[in-house]
């Protein structure tokens, strides 16, 4: 007889930063968890799940993952969007966790088995100036990283992404966002010098990455791509907003610097043209914000047809649950590129238990059934939610810009 879902609940906790987790339990005694964290808008997804999704889950067959995905996507009538897709992702990942536990297999085995033993990952180095950023790179190299994203302060700018806010993805608890400042011309002059310094000090082998964090217009992005060509980046990320996918035609036509984009994408439709027109090299859509394993697998399969590889978002706002599930996906996906990896706040380890590990610049996923991450609900209750926001960003004349 088919198993059925008997309980599902949303766990909101803030061990160092906010995380939203969905736990699903079945009649046969299995449980699974999925991440639903949408940084700065956490309670919207918690409500979407608790008020609108959980009641429909009770009694469903946990094994019917595809049908449940379609039920929540088509059944909402209102398609796509970060809140809906993060909620669907939480259900989807929890159900894959349950299915893998029922099978007694680590999740990557259900997806098709291992394509590799371990995953290349990159971490974030940063500094208020180039010298400090280079020391940060040296620190990461000493820890074994083979790929490092480098962000450095720009002279004249007080507070910019990746340098002045913690981990670039604010862990501030407050009632309104901090405000950064931005000047594109200063940034475009300065950014190539960071990578000139990095190559001069660390040589040619290290993989270097950089995140422009949506600040440039397409022609400015092309300029940066060209100016960075001598330093052979692994990738240049989010050079320009991608709501208009055609904007990437300009960038792509003018530079051979590899392009990565997609951490804010929710569905395959956000990257259909980017992939099929081969305008990018790496797709960063991630399990938690793009509908879970069921949907990101479709994105990855489309990408594989066009020579685009995965490079999943993995900042510290993506909970240990997403990291655990992503590493199983990465272990399987044939067109894997790299995995972003950020250390979670220390308190997160009191709430979440995980079994992946980092060694010699590579990530290793666990071999226990499921995705290998569990939550301690008693510990979670000790860290109540605290309102927090990502920064906003203004040009120097006060105009609101992209953060
Ligand atoms: O700003 O995760 O590449 N990583 C990033 C992150 C994002 C945050 C947003 O919540 O761009 O730092
Ligand atoms: Co980014």
mmCIF file of C-alpha atoms and ligand atoms in Angstrom:
data_model
loop_
_atom_site.group_PDB
_atom_site.id
_atom_site.type_symbol
_atom_site.label_atom_id
_atom_site.label_comp_id
_atom_site.label_asym_id
_atom_site.label_seq_id
_atom_site.Cartn_x
_atom_site.Cartn_y
_atom_site.Cartn_z
ATOM 1 C CA UNK A 1 0.000 0.000 0.000
ATOM 2 C CA UNK A 2 1.196 3.484 -0.775
ATOM 3 C CA UNK A 3 2.590 5.525 2.072
ATOM 4 C CA UNK A 4 0.904 8.855 2.797
ATOM 5 C CA UNK A 5 1.862 12.227 4.215
ATOM 6 C CA UNK A 6 0.488 12.613 7.738
ATOM 7 C CA UNK A 7 2.147 15.849 8.855
ATOM 8 C CA UNK A 8 4.022 18.798 7.438
ATOM 9 C CA UNK A 9 5.259 21.856 9.279
ATOM 10 C CA UNK A 10 7.271 24.993 8.661
ATOM 11 C CA UNK A 11 10.218 25.670 10.954
ATOM 12 C CA UNK A 12 11.471 29.262 11.046
ATOM 13 C CA UNK A 13 14.759 29.680 12.888
ATOM 14 C CA UNK A 14 17.597 32.184 13.034
ATOM 15 C CA UNK A 15 20.867 30.520 14.115
ATOM 16 C CA UNK A 16 23.083 33.404 12.996
ATOM 17 C CA UNK A 17 20.736 34.152 10.110
ATOM 18 C CA UNK A 18 17.158 33.303 9.134
ATOM 19 C CA UNK A 19 16.278 29.938 7.627
ATOM 20 C CA UNK A 20 12.867 28.516 6.692
ATOM 21 C CA UNK A 21 12.589 24.722 6.582
ATOM 22 C CA UNK A 22 9.688 22.437 5.686
ATOM 23 C CA UNK A 23 9.524 19.041 7.387
ATOM 24 C CA UNK A 24 7.220 16.349 5.976
ATOM 25 C CA UNK A 25 6.349 13.138 7.848
ATOM 26 C CA UNK A 26 4.716 9.979 6.491
ATOM 27 C CA UNK A 27 2.487 7.249 7.911
ATOM 28 C CA UNK A 28 5.321 4.731 7.620
ATOM 29 C CA UNK A 29 7.482 6.856 9.912
ATOM 30 C CA UNK A 30 9.738 8.496 7.330
ATOM 31 C CA UNK A 31 10.512 12.192 7.324
ATOM 32 C CA UNK A 32 12.228 14.574 4.939
ATOM 33 C CA UNK A 33 13.174 18.235 4.952
ATOM 34 C CA UNK A 34 13.407 20.966 2.320
ATOM 35 C CA UNK A 35 14.768 24.523 2.442
ATOM 36 C CA UNK A 36 12.369 27.434 1.744
ATOM 37 C CA UNK A 37 14.640 30.365 2.644
ATOM 38 C CA UNK A 38 14.116 33.512 0.556
ATOM 39 C CA UNK A 39 16.597 36.008 1.950
ATOM 40 C CA UNK A 40 14.921 39.166 3.280
ATOM 41 C CA UNK A 41 11.394 37.868 2.490
ATOM 42 C CA UNK A 42 11.443 34.712 4.633
ATOM 43 C CA UNK A 43 8.011 34.954 6.249
ATOM 44 C CA UNK A 44 6.220 35.303 2.912
ATOM 45 C CA UNK A 45 7.335 31.795 1.943
ATOM 46 C CA UNK A 46 6.645 30.457 5.439
ATOM 47 C CA UNK A 47 3.054 31.719 5.137
ATOM 48 C CA UNK A 48 2.681 30.441 1.563
ATOM 49 C CA UNK A 49 3.622 26.995 2.818
ATOM 50 C CA UNK A 50 1.806 26.913 6.153
ATOM 51 C CA UNK A 51 -1.364 28.681 5.030
ATOM 52 C CA UNK A 52 -1.762 27.405 1.474
ATOM 53 C CA UNK A 53 0.387 24.328 0.747
ATOM 54 C CA UNK A 54 0.592 22.209 3.898
ATOM 55 C CA UNK A 55 -3.194 21.575 4.093
ATOM 56 C CA UNK A 56 -3.130 20.117 0.543
ATOM 57 C CA UNK A 57 -0.207 17.796 1.318
ATOM 58 C CA UNK A 58 -1.897 15.789 4.057
ATOM 59 C CA UNK A 59 -2.956 12.402 2.739
ATOM 60 C CA UNK A 60 -0.922 12.602 -0.487
ATOM 61 C CA UNK A 61 1.418 9.812 -1.559
ATOM 62 C CA UNK A 62 4.951 11.068 -0.790
ATOM 63 C CA UNK A 63 6.314 8.997 -3.684
ATOM 64 C CA UNK A 64 4.307 10.973 -6.271
ATOM 65 C CA UNK A 65 6.888 13.754 -6.518
ATOM 66 C CA UNK A 66 6.194 14.735 -10.121
ATOM 67 C CA UNK A 67 2.436 14.876 -9.592
ATOM 68 C CA UNK A 68 2.868 16.939 -6.425
ATOM 69 C CA UNK A 69 5.159 19.349 -8.289
ATOM 70 C CA UNK A 70 2.624 19.789 -11.089
ATOM 71 C CA UNK A 71 -0.208 20.077 -8.559
ATOM 72 C CA UNK A 72 1.521 22.950 -6.765
ATOM 73 C CA UNK A 73 2.747 24.679 -9.945
ATOM 74 C CA UNK A 74 -0.286 24.372 -12.249
ATOM 75 C CA UNK A 75 -2.686 24.187 -9.341
ATOM 76 C CA UNK A 76 -1.725 27.617 -7.984
ATOM 77 C CA UNK A 77 -2.890 29.175 -11.287
ATOM 78 C CA UNK A 78 -0.403 32.028 -10.515
ATOM 79 C CA UNK A 79 2.759 30.725 -12.077
ATOM 80 C CA UNK A 80 6.418 31.276 -11.231
ATOM 81 C CA UNK A 81 7.831 33.923 -8.899
ATOM 82 C CA UNK A 82 10.363 33.524 -6.066
ATOM 83 C CA UNK A 83 7.808 32.959 -3.278
ATOM 84 C CA UNK A 84 5.851 30.265 -5.109
ATOM 85 C CA UNK A 85 8.923 28.529 -6.501
ATOM 86 C CA UNK A 86 10.769 28.508 -3.158
ATOM 87 C CA UNK A 87 7.701 26.972 -1.514
ATOM 88 C CA UNK A 88 7.443 24.308 -4.232
ATOM 89 C CA UNK A 89 11.181 23.667 -3.887
ATOM 90 C CA UNK A 90 10.831 22.964 -0.162
ATOM 91 C CA UNK A 91 8.124 20.362 -0.784
ATOM 92 C CA UNK A 92 10.038 18.834 -3.688
ATOM 93 C CA UNK A 93 13.360 18.476 -1.858
ATOM 94 C CA UNK A 94 11.631 17.064 1.240
ATOM 95 C CA UNK A 95 9.873 14.456 -0.943
ATOM 96 C CA UNK A 96 13.116 13.479 -2.726
ATOM 97 C CA UNK A 97 14.695 13.114 0.726
ATOM 98 C CA UNK A 98 11.859 10.791 1.767
ATOM 99 C CA UNK A 99 12.008 8.793 -1.472
ATOM 100 C CA UNK A 100 15.756 8.271 -1.086
ATOM 101 C CA UNK A 101 15.342 7.232 2.542
ATOM 102 C CA UNK A 102 12.552 4.804 1.546
ATOM 103 C CA UNK A 103 14.917 3.336 -1.073
ATOM 104 C CA UNK A 104 17.773 3.235 1.441
ATOM 105 C CA UNK A 105 19.945 5.196 -0.982
ATOM 106 C CA UNK A 106 21.870 8.432 -0.958
ATOM 107 C CA UNK A 107 19.908 10.852 -3.156
ATOM 108 C CA UNK A 108 22.477 10.981 -5.970
ATOM 109 C CA UNK A 109 21.823 7.283 -6.615
ATOM 110 C CA UNK A 110 18.138 7.948 -7.314
ATOM 111 C CA UNK A 111 19.035 10.740 -9.722
ATOM 112 C CA UNK A 112 21.140 8.373 -11.814
ATOM 113 C CA UNK A 113 24.266 7.680 -9.806
ATOM 114 C CA UNK A 114 27.638 9.365 -9.470
ATOM 115 C CA UNK A 115 29.230 11.172 -12.409
ATOM 116 C CA UNK A 116 32.141 12.190 -10.145
ATOM 117 C CA UNK A 117 33.486 11.459 -6.678
ATOM 118 C CA UNK A 118 33.815 15.045 -5.458
ATOM 119 C CA UNK A 119 32.873 18.533 -6.555
ATOM 120 C CA UNK A 120 35.036 21.553 -7.340
ATOM 121 C CA UNK A 121 33.843 24.501 -5.269
ATOM 122 C CA UNK A 122 34.696 28.153 -4.840
ATOM 123 C CA UNK A 123 34.656 30.423 -1.854
ATOM 124 C CA UNK A 124 34.603 34.205 -1.400
ATOM 125 C CA UNK A 125 37.716 36.304 -0.798
ATOM 126 C CA UNK A 126 37.293 40.010 -0.250
ATOM 127 C CA UNK A 127 39.000 43.092 1.102
ATOM 128 C CA UNK A 128 38.456 46.814 1.537
ATOM 129 C CA UNK A 129 41.311 47.371 -0.932
ATOM 130 C CA UNK A 130 43.268 45.224 -3.361
ATOM 131 C CA UNK A 131 45.999 44.366 -0.872
ATOM 132 C CA UNK A 132 43.499 43.166 1.720
ATOM 133 C CA UNK A 133 41.656 41.178 -0.940
ATOM 134 C CA UNK A 134 44.934 39.489 -1.980
ATOM 135 C CA UNK A 135 45.618 38.535 1.654
ATOM 136 C CA UNK A 136 42.139 37.064 1.788
ATOM 137 C CA UNK A 137 42.910 35.030 -1.354
ATOM 138 C CA UNK A 138 46.118 33.784 0.300
ATOM 139 C CA UNK A 139 44.079 32.692 3.328
ATOM 140 C CA UNK A 140 41.688 30.722 1.118
ATOM 141 C CA UNK A 141 44.565 29.094 -0.760
ATOM 142 C CA UNK A 142 46.012 27.997 2.585
ATOM 143 C CA UNK A 143 42.683 26.267 3.304
ATOM 144 C CA UNK A 144 42.993 24.336 0.055
ATOM 145 C CA UNK A 145 40.608 26.195 -2.267
ATOM 146 C CA UNK A 146 41.368 25.802 -5.970
ATOM 147 C CA UNK A 147 38.757 28.353 -7.066
ATOM 148 C CA UNK A 148 38.188 31.719 -5.390
ATOM 149 C CA UNK A 149 35.796 34.576 -6.054
ATOM 150 C CA UNK A 150 37.482 37.929 -5.434
ATOM 151 C CA UNK A 151 35.686 41.191 -4.577
ATOM 152 C CA UNK A 152 37.498 44.363 -3.474
ATOM 153 C CA UNK A 153 36.430 47.809 -2.357
ATOM 154 C CA UNK A 154 36.420 50.540 -4.995
ATOM 155 C CA UNK A 155 38.175 53.819 -4.086
ATOM 156 C CA UNK A 156 35.576 56.495 -3.338
ATOM 157 C CA UNK A 157 32.737 54.036 -2.660
ATOM 158 C CA UNK A 158 31.757 53.490 0.957
ATOM 159 C CA UNK A 159 29.747 50.295 0.967
ATOM 160 C CA UNK A 160 29.556 47.809 -1.887
ATOM 161 C CA UNK A 161 28.402 44.273 -2.470
ATOM 162 C CA UNK A 162 30.695 41.451 -1.425
ATOM 163 C CA UNK A 163 33.014 43.626 0.662
ATOM 164 C CA UNK A 164 31.246 45.742 3.235
ATOM 165 C CA UNK A 165 28.164 43.685 4.039
ATOM 166 C CA UNK A 166 28.761 40.412 5.850
ATOM 167 C CA UNK A 167 29.335 37.654 3.254
ATOM 168 C CA UNK A 168 27.759 40.009 0.729
ATOM 169 C CA UNK A 169 24.373 38.731 1.810
ATOM 170 C CA UNK A 170 23.546 40.705 4.909
ATOM 171 C CA UNK A 171 23.062 38.968 8.215
ATOM 172 C CA UNK A 172 22.016 42.254 9.805
ATOM 173 C CA UNK A 173 18.883 42.137 11.926
ATOM 174 C CA UNK A 174 17.104 45.424 11.553
ATOM 175 C CA UNK A 175 13.950 47.152 10.430
ATOM 176 C CA UNK A 176 15.105 48.570 7.126
ATOM 177 C CA UNK A 177 17.870 47.830 4.628
ATOM 178 C CA UNK A 178 21.329 49.374 4.731
ATOM 179 C CA UNK A 179 22.173 51.471 1.698
ATOM 180 C CA UNK A 180 25.234 51.031 -0.469
ATOM 181 C CA UNK A 181 26.642 53.486 -2.985
ATOM 182 C CA UNK A 182 27.691 52.889 -6.546
ATOM 183 C CA UNK A 183 29.580 54.479 -9.401
ATOM 184 C CA UNK A 184 29.968 52.369 -12.508
ATOM 185 C CA UNK A 185 32.872 54.308 -14.035
ATOM 186 C CA UNK A 186 34.974 53.959 -10.854
ATOM 187 C CA UNK A 187 34.210 50.244 -10.668
ATOM 188 C CA UNK A 188 35.046 49.622 -14.329
ATOM 189 C CA UNK A 189 38.425 51.341 -13.912
ATOM 190 C CA UNK A 190 39.222 49.465 -10.721
ATOM 191 C CA UNK A 191 38.003 45.883 -11.214
ATOM 192 C CA UNK A 192 40.669 44.780 -13.765
ATOM 193 C CA UNK A 193 43.403 45.887 -11.322
ATOM 194 C CA UNK A 194 42.156 43.360 -8.770
ATOM 195 C CA UNK A 195 42.747 40.516 -11.176
ATOM 196 C CA UNK A 196 46.015 41.930 -12.490
ATOM 197 C CA UNK A 197 47.229 41.864 -8.861
ATOM 198 C CA UNK A 198 45.875 38.351 -8.301
ATOM 199 C CA UNK A 199 47.632 36.896 -11.343
ATOM 200 C CA UNK A 200 50.861 38.724 -10.454
ATOM 201 C CA UNK A 201 50.847 37.286 -6.921
ATOM 202 C CA UNK A 202 49.253 33.862 -7.333
ATOM 203 C CA UNK A 203 50.105 32.830 -10.909
ATOM 204 C CA UNK A 204 48.022 31.281 -13.662
ATOM 205 C CA UNK A 205 46.606 28.076 -12.157
ATOM 206 C CA UNK A 206 44.188 29.334 -9.542
ATOM 207 C CA UNK A 207 40.588 29.634 -10.784
ATOM 208 C CA UNK A 208 39.457 33.217 -10.265
ATOM 209 C CA UNK A 209 35.805 34.324 -10.278
ATOM 210 C CA UNK A 210 34.103 37.688 -9.909
ATOM 211 C CA UNK A 211 30.519 38.846 -9.285
ATOM 212 C CA UNK A 212 29.363 42.135 -10.834
ATOM 213 C CA UNK A 213 26.027 41.654 -9.023
ATOM 214 C CA UNK A 214 23.687 43.047 -11.696
ATOM 215 C CA UNK A 215 25.162 46.574 -11.654
ATOM 216 C CA UNK A 216 26.172 47.075 -15.282
ATOM 217 C CA UNK A 217 24.335 47.878 -18.496
ATOM 218 C CA UNK A 218 25.022 45.465 -21.364
ATOM 219 C CA UNK A 219 27.647 47.576 -23.104
ATOM 220 C CA UNK A 220 29.402 48.270 -19.789
ATOM 221 C CA UNK A 221 29.343 44.542 -19.087
ATOM 222 C CA UNK A 222 30.993 43.914 -22.443
ATOM 223 C CA UNK A 223 33.719 46.464 -21.556
ATOM 224 C CA UNK A 224 34.418 44.686 -18.258
ATOM 225 C CA UNK A 225 34.466 41.288 -19.954
ATOM 226 C CA UNK A 226 37.033 42.544 -22.455
ATOM 227 C CA UNK A 227 39.191 44.223 -19.814
ATOM 228 C CA UNK A 228 39.271 41.000 -17.765
ATOM 229 C CA UNK A 229 40.213 38.750 -20.698
ATOM 230 C CA UNK A 230 43.985 38.886 -19.978
ATOM 231 C CA UNK A 231 43.371 37.391 -16.507
ATOM 232 C CA UNK A 232 41.453 34.330 -17.784
ATOM 233 C CA UNK A 233 38.615 34.263 -15.268
ATOM 234 C CA UNK A 234 36.766 31.022 -14.530
ATOM 235 C CA UNK A 235 33.644 33.199 -14.752
ATOM 236 C CA UNK A 236 32.218 36.664 -14.530
ATOM 237 C CA UNK A 237 28.864 36.562 -12.739
ATOM 238 C CA UNK A 238 25.645 38.572 -13.080
ATOM 239 C CA UNK A 239 27.147 41.240 -15.321
ATOM 240 C CA UNK A 240 23.758 42.698 -16.149
ATOM 241 C CA UNK A 241 20.171 41.993 -15.055
ATOM 242 C CA UNK A 242 18.662 39.156 -17.068
ATOM 243 C CA UNK A 243 14.967 39.975 -17.132
ATOM 244 C CA UNK A 244 15.738 40.895 -20.718
ATOM 245 C CA UNK A 245 17.628 37.796 -21.789
ATOM 246 C CA UNK A 246 18.461 39.432 -25.138
ATOM 247 C CA UNK A 247 20.720 41.862 -23.230
ATOM 248 C CA UNK A 248 23.270 39.061 -23.032
ATOM 249 C CA UNK A 249 23.628 38.998 -26.823
ATOM 250 C CA UNK A 250 25.578 42.258 -26.625
ATOM 251 C CA UNK A 251 27.886 40.955 -23.902
ATOM 252 C CA UNK A 252 28.390 37.561 -25.498
ATOM 253 C CA UNK A 253 29.235 38.980 -28.925
ATOM 254 C CA UNK A 254 31.987 41.167 -27.491
ATOM 255 C CA UNK A 255 33.891 39.084 -24.946
ATOM 256 C CA UNK A 256 35.309 35.601 -24.430
ATOM 257 C CA UNK A 257 35.261 35.962 -20.629
ATOM 258 C CA UNK A 258 32.979 33.108 -19.450
ATOM 259 C CA UNK A 259 29.598 34.296 -18.184
ATOM 260 C CA UNK A 260 27.549 32.940 -15.269
ATOM 261 C CA UNK A 261 24.056 34.055 -14.280
ATOM 262 C CA UNK A 262 20.904 32.781 -12.623
ATOM 263 C CA UNK A 263 20.967 33.026 -8.819
ATOM 264 C CA UNK A 264 17.717 35.037 -8.896
ATOM 265 C CA UNK A 265 16.018 32.824 -11.498
ATOM 266 C CA UNK A 266 12.900 30.853 -10.545
ATOM 267 C CA UNK A 267 12.139 28.789 -13.634
ATOM 268 C CA UNK A 268 13.473 27.470 -16.900
ATOM 269 C CA UNK A 269 11.725 30.353 -18.659
ATOM 270 C CA UNK A 270 14.170 32.788 -17.037
ATOM 271 C CA UNK A 271 17.017 31.176 -18.949
ATOM 272 C CA UNK A 272 15.438 29.632 -22.041
ATOM 273 C CA UNK A 273 17.043 32.126 -24.454
ATOM 274 C CA UNK A 274 20.252 32.414 -22.423
ATOM 275 C CA UNK A 275 20.741 28.663 -22.792
ATOM 276 C CA UNK A 276 19.382 27.896 -26.244
ATOM 277 C CA UNK A 277 21.207 30.871 -27.801
ATOM 278 C CA UNK A 278 24.369 29.843 -25.923
ATOM 279 C CA UNK A 279 24.702 33.300 -24.375
ATOM 280 C CA UNK A 280 26.139 32.001 -21.084
ATOM 281 C CA UNK A 281 28.607 29.370 -19.885
ATOM 282 C CA UNK A 282 27.241 28.587 -16.411
ATOM 283 C CA UNK A 283 23.685 28.496 -15.072
ATOM 284 C CA UNK A 284 23.361 29.392 -11.387
ATOM 285 C CA UNK A 285 19.666 28.647 -10.794
ATOM 286 C CA UNK A 286 19.527 26.769 -7.553
ATOM 287 C CA UNK A 287 17.291 24.132 -5.965
ATOM 288 C CA UNK A 288 15.675 26.336 -3.316
ATOM 289 C CA UNK A 289 14.669 29.252 -5.543
ATOM 290 C CA UNK A 290 13.890 27.377 -8.762
ATOM 291 C CA UNK A 291 11.375 24.712 -7.819
ATOM 292 C CA UNK A 292 13.609 22.033 -6.328
ATOM 293 C CA UNK A 293 15.271 19.016 -7.865
ATOM 294 C CA UNK A 294 12.356 18.261 -10.188
ATOM 295 C CA UNK A 295 12.582 21.630 -11.943
ATOM 296 C CA UNK A 296 16.319 22.352 -11.762
ATOM 297 C CA UNK A 297 16.900 18.966 -13.373
ATOM 298 C CA UNK A 298 14.935 20.227 -16.398
ATOM 299 C CA UNK A 299 17.075 23.361 -16.505
ATOM 300 C CA UNK A 300 20.283 21.323 -16.235
ATOM 301 C CA UNK A 301 19.170 18.924 -18.970
ATOM 302 C CA UNK A 302 18.338 21.812 -21.319
ATOM 303 C CA UNK A 303 21.692 23.401 -20.474
ATOM 304 C CA UNK A 304 23.521 20.169 -21.256
ATOM 305 C CA UNK A 305 22.197 20.238 -24.828
ATOM 306 C CA UNK A 306 23.795 23.641 -25.377
ATOM 307 C CA UNK A 307 27.143 23.205 -23.655
ATOM 308 C CA UNK A 308 26.127 25.187 -20.563
ATOM 309 C CA UNK A 309 27.334 23.837 -17.227
ATOM 310 C CA UNK A 310 25.939 24.214 -13.699
ATOM 311 C CA UNK A 311 27.392 26.552 -11.076
ATOM 312 C CA UNK A 312 24.761 26.584 -8.369
ATOM 313 C CA UNK A 313 24.304 29.520 -6.040
ATOM 314 C CA UNK A 314 25.603 28.565 -2.589
ATOM 315 C CA UNK A 315 25.777 31.701 -0.460
ATOM 316 C CA UNK A 316 25.174 31.328 3.281
ATOM 317 C CA UNK A 317 21.493 32.294 2.938
ATOM 318 C CA UNK A 318 20.961 28.969 1.156
ATOM 319 C CA UNK A 319 20.505 26.731 4.159
ATOM 320 C CA UNK A 320 22.527 23.598 4.971
ATOM 321 C CA UNK A 321 19.525 21.684 3.565
ATOM 322 C CA UNK A 322 19.963 23.243 0.135
ATOM 323 C CA UNK A 323 23.725 22.654 0.270
ATOM 324 C CA UNK A 324 23.197 18.995 1.141
ATOM 325 C CA UNK A 325 20.657 18.423 -1.636
ATOM 326 C CA UNK A 326 22.719 20.446 -4.143
ATOM 327 C CA UNK A 327 25.783 18.292 -3.535
ATOM 328 C CA UNK A 328 23.815 15.140 -4.397
ATOM 329 C CA UNK A 329 22.567 16.871 -7.554
ATOM 330 C CA UNK A 330 26.128 17.993 -8.362
ATOM 331 C CA UNK A 331 27.423 14.464 -7.818
ATOM 332 C CA UNK A 332 25.036 13.216 -10.508
ATOM 333 C CA UNK A 333 24.581 16.029 -13.035
ATOM 334 C CA UNK A 334 26.684 15.261 -16.124
ATOM 335 C CA UNK A 335 27.192 18.928 -17.039
ATOM 336 C CA UNK A 336 28.491 19.998 -13.621
ATOM 337 C CA UNK A 337 30.758 23.049 -13.578
ATOM 338 C CA UNK A 338 31.397 24.234 -10.027
ATOM 339 C CA UNK A 339 29.542 24.703 -6.721
ATOM 340 C CA UNK A 340 29.567 27.969 -4.758
ATOM 341 C CA UNK A 341 30.372 27.198 -1.120
ATOM 342 C CA UNK A 342 29.963 29.480 1.894
ATOM 343 C CA UNK A 343 30.428 28.496 5.501
ATOM 344 C CA UNK A 344 27.219 28.892 7.523
ATOM 345 C CA UNK A 345 27.208 30.750 10.868
ATOM 346 C CA UNK A 346 28.500 28.567 13.739
ATOM 347 C CA UNK A 347 25.067 28.443 15.384
ATOM 348 C CA UNK A 348 23.633 26.779 12.253
ATOM 349 C CA UNK A 349 25.456 23.590 13.253
ATOM 350 C CA UNK A 350 23.439 23.506 16.486
ATOM 351 C CA UNK A 351 20.203 23.374 14.479
ATOM 352 C CA UNK A 352 21.142 21.426 11.340
ATOM 353 C CA UNK A 353 23.127 18.192 11.130
ATOM 354 C CA UNK A 354 24.818 17.484 7.795
ATOM 355 C CA UNK A 355 27.299 15.000 6.431
ATOM 356 C CA UNK A 356 29.037 16.705 3.542
ATOM 357 C CA UNK A 357 32.680 17.679 3.933
ATOM 358 C CA UNK A 358 35.309 19.925 2.361
ATOM 359 C CA UNK A 359 38.772 18.533 1.588
ATOM 360 C CA UNK A 360 41.525 19.833 -0.691
ATOM 361 C CA UNK A 361 39.309 22.321 -2.475
ATOM 362 C CA UNK A 362 36.612 19.741 -3.195
ATOM 363 C CA UNK A 363 33.214 19.029 -1.630
ATOM 364 C CA UNK A 364 32.175 15.460 -0.801
ATOM 365 C CA UNK A 365 28.539 14.525 -0.283
ATOM 366 C CA UNK A 366 27.472 11.990 2.299
ATOM 367 C CA UNK A 367 26.545 8.345 1.696
ATOM 368 C CA UNK A 368 23.616 8.022 4.114
ATOM 369 C CA UNK A 369 20.075 7.586 2.699
ATOM 370 C CA UNK A 370 18.379 10.825 1.630
ATOM 371 C CA UNK A 371 20.151 14.152 1.158
ATOM 372 C CA UNK A 372 21.930 13.758 4.461
ATOM 373 C CA UNK A 373 20.668 16.844 6.320
ATOM 374 C CA UNK A 374 18.424 16.806 9.409
ATOM 375 C CA UNK A 375 16.998 19.529 11.631
ATOM 376 C CA UNK A 376 16.803 19.560 15.443
ATOM 377 C CA UNK A 377 13.502 21.320 16.109
ATOM 378 C CA UNK A 378 14.212 21.858 19.817
ATOM 379 C CA UNK A 379 17.462 23.623 18.956
ATOM 380 C CA UNK A 380 15.706 25.577 16.174
ATOM 381 C CA UNK A 381 13.226 26.995 18.701
ATOM 382 C CA UNK A 382 16.107 28.588 20.631
ATOM 383 C CA UNK A 383 16.810 30.928 17.700
ATOM 384 C CA UNK A 384 13.655 32.947 16.949
ATOM 385 C CA UNK A 385 13.212 34.793 13.655
ATOM 386 C CA UNK A 386 14.712 38.258 13.403
ATOM 387 C CA UNK A 387 13.734 40.611 10.595
ATOM 388 C CA UNK A 388 16.598 41.253 8.193
ATOM 389 C CA UNK A 389 17.115 42.740 4.762
ATOM 390 C CA UNK A 390 19.517 42.643 1.889
ATOM 391 C CA UNK A 391 21.068 46.052 1.166
ATOM 392 C CA UNK A 392 19.678 48.485 -1.337
ATOM 393 C CA UNK A 393 22.036 50.454 -3.555
ATOM 394 C CA UNK A 394 22.098 54.046 -4.816
ATOM 395 C CA UNK A 395 24.090 55.965 -7.386
ATOM 396 C CA UNK A 396 25.970 58.880 -5.938
ATOM 397 C CA UNK A 397 23.216 61.326 -6.930
ATOM 398 C CA UNK A 398 20.729 59.279 -4.911
ATOM 399 C CA UNK A 399 19.129 57.326 -7.761
ATOM 400 C CA UNK A 400 18.111 53.868 -6.643
ATOM 401 C CA UNK A 401 20.192 51.277 -8.511
ATOM 402 C CA UNK A 402 20.534 47.499 -8.540
ATOM 403 C CA UNK A 403 22.145 46.017 -5.458
HETATM 404 O O1 LIG B 1 23.805 38.333 -2.995
HETATM 405 O O2 LIG B 1 22.873 35.144 -1.689
HETATM 406 O O3 LIG B 1 26.985 34.911 -5.594
HETATM 407 N N1 LIG B 1 26.457 35.129 -4.557
HETATM 408 C C1 LIG B 1 25.671 36.186 -4.327
HETATM 409 C C2 LIG B 1 25.031 36.263 -2.960
HETATM 410 C C3 LIG B 1 23.668 36.936 -3.008
HETATM 411 C C4 LIG B 1 22.858 36.538 -1.806
HETATM 412 C C5 LIG B 1 21.416 37.054 -1.916
HETATM 413 O O4 LIG B 1 20.640 36.543 -0.895
HETATM 414 O O5 LIG B 1 25.506 37.031 -5.182
HETATM 415 O O6 LIG B 1 25.892 36.897 -2.065
HETATM 416 CO CO1 LIG B 2 26.111 36.278 -7.096
#
